[in-house]
Amino acid sequence: MSAVLLVGTGQVGVRAARQLVDTPGLERLWVAARSEDRASAMVGALGDRASVLSGARVGVPALPEGTTAVAVAVPDPEAHRWVRAALEAAVPVATVVDCGFGPLGDEARSRRIPLVTGCGLGPGLTDVLARHAAADLDEVDAVHVARVGAAGPACVEATRDARKEPTGEWRDGGWCPVPSGGPELLWFPEPIEARECRLVHDGVEAGAAAVPAARLVTSRLGVPPTTGRLRRGFGRDPKDCGWGAARVEVTGRRAGATRSVVYGVVDRTAVVSGAVLAVAALGLAGDATVGLAAPTGRHRLGAVTDPVPFLAELARRGITAAAFEGVAPR
Amino acid sequence: MRNLGGVKNLRRGLLVAGMALLAGVVVRAKGRPAAVPASGGWRPLEGPDLR
C-alpha cells in the first residue's frame, strides 16, 4: 500500500489529488499548501483517505510518517523546498518543475533517492510520446516538440518567460543557440488545430533525454493565454480558457525509408499535467504497472518511463493521445 | 492665435494616429497566415499502439 504527499492546491494540484485519491491502491493522501484553508477545503472534497499536512510553511518541512512518494505541483522556489524535504526524508519525489535541479540532483544521487522532474504536459507527456514515437523507427534523426496552453497563472507566467529567453536547439549532443526566425504555424489535434509557436529553450533537454539518439531536438511554445483584466476580453479564443495541446514529431528511418511519426494530445492542460504527475508519483510509490522505473538520482520523466504502460494508464484515466496519419503539415 | 495653433496641431496628431491605426489593422489582417489544410487526420492511440 502506498501513501503520497501532494504539495500544491493550484490547478494542477487539484487534478493530481483527484487522480491520486481515485487510485484503488492508495492508502493515504496528504495535502500540503501555503494556504491551509484551501488545503482543508480540498481535502474535504476528497474523502476519508485524504488529510492536510499542517505547519509546513517555512524551512524544510518534515514529511508524515509512512510517506512512500511526494508529488510536487507548485512552481519555484517552493518546488525546490519540497524536493529538498523529500530527499532529507529519503522519499522518492516527482515534480512538474524541470529546471534548476543541479545541486538537488547531486544530493538525490548521493542519498540514493529517485527524483523525477518535468512531470507535466510538456516537459513530461511530450517526452513520453517522443520516446514512444522513436520506438517506431529504426534510426532517429530529429525530435520536434511543441505545446500550447497553460494550466494556471504560474504556468502562464512560466510560458511567457520561456518565450522571452534566448532561442536555440539541441544539436549533436549539446545546446546550440540559433535565431528564433519568428513564429511557425504548427498543427495540433482538434479542436486546437493550427497555432503559431516560437522556438524556445524550455523542454529541449527533456526531449534530448527521452530520445538520446536524436541528433536534433527542438522545442516550441505557443502564445500563452491572456490574463490581464483589460486584454482577456478582446480577441480571446474560447479554447484558451484552460485548453492545451502538445505535438511531437520524430523523424528518422524505418526499413531504409525516411519516416515521420507525429503524436499529439489535447485536453485541459491542468487535467493532463495533474494526471501525469499523479501517475508518476504512483510509479515512484511502487506501482509497477505504470511503467516508471526511476533509478536513484535526478531524471526527467521521458528518460525513465516505458511509454506503453504509462500511456495505457493515462488512457485508463481519460487522457488519450492521438497519432497523425497523412502528410504531416508543419 | 496660440490657442488656434494648438488645435491645429492636435488635429494633425489625431490624423496621424488614425492613419497609423488604419495601417496597423491592414498589416495585421494581411499578415495573418492562411491556414494550410492538413492532408490527413488524427486518430486516438489505442489498442495495438499501446502493446
PDB file of N, CA and C in Angstrom, chain B residues 6-33:
ATOM      1  N   GLY B   6      -2.586  75.432 -31.368  1.00  0.00           N
ATOM      2  CA  GLY B   6      -2.643  74.197 -30.578  1.00  0.00           C
ATOM      3  C   GLY B   6      -3.697  73.242 -31.108  1.00  0.00           C
ATOM      4  N   VAL B   7      -4.848  73.784 -31.465  1.00  0.00           N
ATOM      5  CA  VAL B   7      -5.942  72.947 -32.005  1.00  0.00           C
ATOM      6  C   VAL B   7      -5.516  72.320 -33.329  1.00  0.00           C
ATOM      7  N   LYS B   8      -4.792  73.144 -34.142  1.00  0.00           N
ATOM      8  CA  LYS B   8      -4.334  72.646 -35.449  1.00  0.00           C
ATOM      9  C   LYS B   8      -3.384  71.458 -35.258  1.00  0.00           C
ATOM     10  N   ASN B   9      -2.462  71.615 -34.305  1.00  0.00           N
ATOM     11  CA  ASN B   9      -1.502  70.520 -34.028  1.00  0.00           C
ATOM     12  C   ASN B   9      -2.215  69.279 -33.508  1.00  0.00           C
ATOM     13  N   LEU B  10      -3.224  69.525 -32.675  1.00  0.00           N
ATOM     14  CA  LEU B  10      -3.985  68.396 -32.129  1.00  0.00           C
ATOM     15  C   LEU B  10      -4.680  67.625 -33.261  1.00  0.00           C
ATOM     16  N   ARG B  11      -5.262  68.385 -34.211  1.00  0.00           N
ATOM     17  CA  ARG B  11      -5.927  67.744 -35.349  1.00  0.00           C
ATOM     18  C   ARG B  11      -4.943  66.928 -36.166  1.00  0.00           C
ATOM     19  N   ARG B  12      -3.766  67.546 -36.397  1.00  0.00           N
ATOM     20  CA  ARG B  12      -2.734  66.826 -37.174  1.00  0.00           C
ATOM     21  C   ARG B  12      -2.321  65.540 -36.455  1.00  0.00           C
ATOM     22  N   GLY B  13      -2.151  65.664 -35.152  1.00  0.00           N
ATOM     23  CA  GLY B  13      -1.758  64.487 -34.350  1.00  0.00           C
ATOM     24  C   GLY B  13      -2.800  63.382 -34.434  1.00  0.00           C
ATOM     25  N   LEU B  14      -4.067  63.779 -34.298  1.00  0.00           N
ATOM     26  CA  LEU B  14      -5.150  62.789 -34.370  1.00  0.00           C
ATOM     27  C   LEU B  14      -5.204  62.135 -35.743  1.00  0.00           C
ATOM     28  N   LEU B  15      -4.952  62.947 -36.790  1.00  0.00           N
ATOM     29  CA  LEU B  15      -4.970  62.424 -38.159  1.00  0.00           C
ATOM     30  C   LEU B  15      -3.862  61.383 -38.338  1.00  0.00           C
ATOM     31  N   VAL B  16      -2.655  61.714 -37.854  1.00  0.00           N
ATOM     32  CA  VAL B  16      -1.517  60.782 -37.964  1.00  0.00           C
ATOM     33  C   VAL B  16      -1.798  59.512 -37.180  1.00  0.00           C
ATOM     34  N   ALA B  17      -2.334  59.661 -35.957  1.00  0.00           N
ATOM     35  CA  ALA B  17      -2.638  58.478 -35.130  1.00  0.00           C
ATOM     36  C   ALA B  17      -3.681  57.603 -35.810  1.00  0.00           C
ATOM     37  N   GLY B  18      -4.691  58.230 -36.404  1.00  0.00           N
ATOM     38  CA  GLY B  18      -5.735  57.473 -37.109  1.00  0.00           C
ATOM     39  C   GLY B  18      -5.169  56.706 -38.288  1.00  0.00           C
ATOM     40  N   MET B  19      -4.298  57.376 -39.063  1.00  0.00           N
ATOM     41  CA  MET B  19      -3.695  56.704 -40.219  1.00  0.00           C
ATOM     42  C   MET B  19      -2.805  55.539 -39.778  1.00  0.00           C
ATOM     43  N   ALA B  20      -2.065  55.761 -38.681  1.00  0.00           N
ATOM     44  CA  ALA B  20      -1.201  54.687 -38.161  1.00  0.00           C
ATOM     45  C   ALA B  20      -2.042  53.500 -37.720  1.00  0.00           C
ATOM     46  N   LEU B  21      -3.173  53.791 -37.070  1.00  0.00           N
ATOM     47  CA  LEU B  21      -4.062  52.725 -36.604  1.00  0.00           C
ATOM     48  C   LEU B  21      -4.613  51.927 -37.788  1.00  0.00           C
ATOM     49  N   LEU B  22      -5.033  52.676 -38.821  1.00  0.00           N
ATOM     50  CA  LEU B  22      -5.580  52.042 -40.024  1.00  0.00           C
ATOM     51  C   LEU B  22      -4.522  51.159 -40.695  1.00  0.00           C
ATOM     52  N   ALA B  23      -3.301  51.703 -40.811  1.00  0.00           N
ATOM     53  CA  ALA B  23      -2.207  50.937 -41.427  1.00  0.00           C
ATOM     54  C   ALA B  23      -1.919  49.674 -40.614  1.00  0.00           C
ATOM     55  N   GLY B  24      -1.953  49.801 -39.277  1.00  0.00           N
ATOM     56  CA  GLY B  24      -1.706  48.651 -38.404  1.00  0.00           C
ATOM     57  C   GLY B  24      -2.741  47.560 -38.606  1.00  0.00           C
ATOM     58  N   VAL B  25      -4.001  47.965 -38.700  1.00  0.00           N
ATOM     59  CA  VAL B  25      -5.089  46.986 -38.900  1.00  0.00           C
ATOM     60  C   VAL B  25      -4.914  46.265 -40.226  1.00  0.00           C
ATOM     61  N   VAL B  26      -4.573  47.026 -41.294  1.00  0.00           N
ATOM     62  CA  VAL B  26      -4.390  46.421 -42.622  1.00  0.00           C
ATOM     63  C   VAL B  26      -3.232  45.432 -42.608  1.00  0.00           C
ATOM     64  N   VAL B  27      -2.093  45.846 -42.007  1.00  0.00           N
ATOM     65  CA  VAL B  27      -0.912  44.976 -41.970  1.00  0.00           C
ATOM     66  C   VAL B  27      -1.208  43.711 -41.178  1.00  0.00           C
ATOM     67  N   ARG B  28      -1.896  43.856 -40.051  1.00  0.00           N
ATOM     68  CA  ARG B  28      -2.202  42.692 -39.207  1.00  0.00           C
ATOM     69  C   ARG B  28      -3.142  41.720 -39.933  1.00  0.00           C
ATOM     70  N   ALA B  29      -4.133  42.283 -40.635  1.00  0.00           N
ATOM     71  CA  ALA B  29      -5.091  41.427 -41.343  1.00  0.00           C
ATOM     72  C   ALA B  29      -4.413  40.689 -42.497  1.00  0.00           C
ATOM     73  N   LYS B  30      -3.556  41.397 -43.208  1.00  0.00           N
ATOM     74  CA  LYS B  30      -2.894  40.772 -44.362  1.00  0.00           C
ATOM     75  C   LYS B  30      -1.798  39.816 -43.926  1.00  0.00           C
ATOM     76  N   GLY B  31      -1.183  40.095 -42.759  1.00  0.00           N
ATOM     77  CA  GLY B  31      -0.054  39.286 -42.295  1.00  0.00           C
ATOM     78  C   GLY B  31      -0.465  37.991 -41.639  1.00  0.00           C
ATOM     79  N   ARG B  32      -1.739  37.839 -41.318  1.00  0.00           N
ATOM     80  CA  ARG B  32      -2.186  36.616 -40.641  1.00  0.00           C
ATOM     81  C   ARG B  32      -2.030  35.429 -41.587  1.00  0.00           C
ATOM     82  N   PRO B  33      -1.335  34.357 -41.147  1.00  0.00           N
ATOM     83  CA  PRO B  33      -1.076  33.254 -42.058  1.00  0.00           C
ATOM     84  C   PRO B  33      -2.351  32.506 -42.440  1.00  0.00           C
TER      85      PRO B  33
END
